[in-house]
Amino acid sequence: MASKEQRHRAIQEIISRESISTQAQLVERLRNMNFDVTQATVSRDISELRLVRVPLGRGKHKYALAHLELSEDVMDELRRIFPTFVRDVDRGENIVVLKVSEGHASGIALLIDRLRRDDIVGTIAGEDSILVVGRTIQAAEALQEEFEALLTQGSDTM
Amino acid sequence: MASKEQRHRAIQEIISRESISTQAQLVERLRNMNFDVTQATVSRDISELRLVRVPLGRGKHKYALAHLELSEDVMDELRRIFPTFVRDVDRGENIVVLKVSEGHASGIALLIDRLRRDDIVGTIAGEDSILVVGRTIQAAEALQEEFEALLTQGSDTM
DNA sequence: TGGCTCAATGCATGAAGATGCGGACTGTGC
DNA sequence: GCACAGTCCGCATCTTCATGCATTGAGCCA
């Protein structure tokens, strides 16, 4: 049985590879990949992944990843979950390593990716670790400090 | 009589100032500003302005300006320089390796980073090679094909 | 003026997306 | 085991959005 998280990954991959204009189309692609879902579920997935439907003019549309300054929202989310799931922040040169509660690595890494910061080249999530690749050592130092700050001072804005 | 152009500007101003979640709401705001329009017209305006409706979770939405042209421009740039500077595309698992003309690696890697594609975890540029780390092996396979297409002719969609 | 064409728009309706409800399943505590 | 709570998801339906068609009005020219 395919998990919801796998399906979310699949959706992101599908829309970044091909041009999907309706949820029905997405359902079709997912079914070809053996995800047995309906439009209702895809609608909920799109909402959770915050995908946007971009008008391309003359009535064409395509789904895309939201490239927005939603960063604020993402930061709020990170502030909320960091103290709960992240246990340690360390660094080797330009790589910041986060130790997190088992199973939460990919979720947190996804959030960090969504920050779309220019000083972060990318992230890789394992079981209980996340590697955050800084663009430079200096950038990684600053990141390390920011992450450490998130660890101790958990605020919430709901 | 307010022109279409004026209305378009008003719409952009409204959505950047307050949180608009449906076209009906936008019609209401426009009417308060003496633009006498219907939902049909607003729908066409949104299409022309390429505004996106972003899901905010828990069933909330808001209209926002789309930021996608960036990737389009970057793709054009890549199409232009790929045949000139990239000499080979290869892959090992989820890592795509580009062999490029000496000294051009970092410039091209920067462009690839700017695509901000979720299926690309990150890139690392050496002297004459670029490693592009795909999020999955499947993603890297697809990337390899796309890069190869760019190599021979510059006319595909990404 | 009368007769074109074209852009803009409303109306009515069809298409696409969101959601309330309930069933199936899982995990937890007693 | 049973009861309860939580999550996921399909179905049916409602809401929201897109659009074919008709109308209006502006600009143009004979």
PDB file of C-alpha atoms in Angstrom, chain A residues 66-79 82 108-120 123 132 143 146-147 150, chain B residues 116:
ATOM      1  CA  ALA A  66       4.512  27.623  -5.212  1.00  0.00           C
ATOM      2  CA  HIS A  67       7.546  29.839  -5.613  1.00  0.00           C
ATOM      3  CA  LEU A  68       6.324  32.486  -3.294  1.00  0.00           C
ATOM      4  CA  GLU A  69       7.336  34.444  -0.326  1.00  0.00           C
ATOM      5  CA  LEU A  70       5.454  31.887   1.685  1.00  0.00           C
ATOM      6  CA  SER A  71       8.814  31.666   3.388  1.00  0.00           C
ATOM      7  CA  GLU A  72       7.265  33.482   6.319  1.00  0.00           C
ATOM      8  CA  ASP A  73       4.733  30.744   6.790  1.00  0.00           C
ATOM      9  CA  VAL A  74       7.412  28.120   6.441  1.00  0.00           C
ATOM     10  CA  MET A  75       9.543  29.839   9.057  1.00  0.00           C
ATOM     11  CA  ASP A  76       6.611  29.832  11.433  1.00  0.00           C
ATOM     12  CA  GLU A  77       6.187  26.154  10.826  1.00  0.00           C
ATOM     13  CA  LEU A  78       9.868  25.522  11.421  1.00  0.00           C
ATOM     14  CA  ARG A  79       9.819  27.529  14.625  1.00  0.00           C
ATOM     15  CA  PHE A  82      12.110  22.643  15.624  1.00  0.00           C
ATOM     16  CA  ILE A 108      11.691  18.869   8.099  1.00  0.00           C
ATOM     17  CA  ALA A 109      14.054  18.771   5.148  1.00  0.00           C
ATOM     18  CA  LEU A 110      11.109  19.485   2.875  1.00  0.00           C
ATOM     19  CA  LEU A 111      10.306  22.567   4.908  1.00  0.00           C
ATOM     20  CA  ILE A 112      13.888  23.740   4.728  1.00  0.00           C
ATOM     21  CA  ASP A 113      13.848  23.225   0.979  1.00  0.00           C
ATOM     22  CA  ARG A 114      10.721  25.325   0.821  1.00  0.00           C
ATOM     23  CA  LEU A 115      12.568  28.264   2.314  1.00  0.00           C
ATOM     24  CA  ARG A 116      14.299  28.424  -1.063  1.00  0.00           C
ATOM     25  CA  ARG A 117      17.138  30.396   0.359  1.00  0.00           C
ATOM     26  CA  ASP A 118      19.997  31.276  -1.883  1.00  0.00           C
ATOM     27  CA  ASP A 119      22.520  30.432   0.799  1.00  0.00           C
ATOM     28  CA  ILE A 120      21.224  26.869   0.956  1.00  0.00           C
ATOM     29  CA  THR A 123      19.242  19.287   1.705  1.00  0.00           C
ATOM     30  CA  VAL A 132      21.935  21.055   4.802  1.00  0.00           C
ATOM     31  CA  LEU A 143      22.744  28.880   9.155  1.00  0.00           C
ATOM     32  CA  GLU A 146      19.959  30.388  13.031  1.00  0.00           C
ATOM     33  CA  PHE A 147      19.093  26.751  13.526  1.00  0.00           C
ATOM     34  CA  LEU A 150      15.264  27.986  16.563  1.00  0.00           C
TER      35      LEU A 150
ATOM     36  CA  ARG B 116      15.046  25.778  -8.351  1.00  0.00           C
TER      37      ARG B 116
END
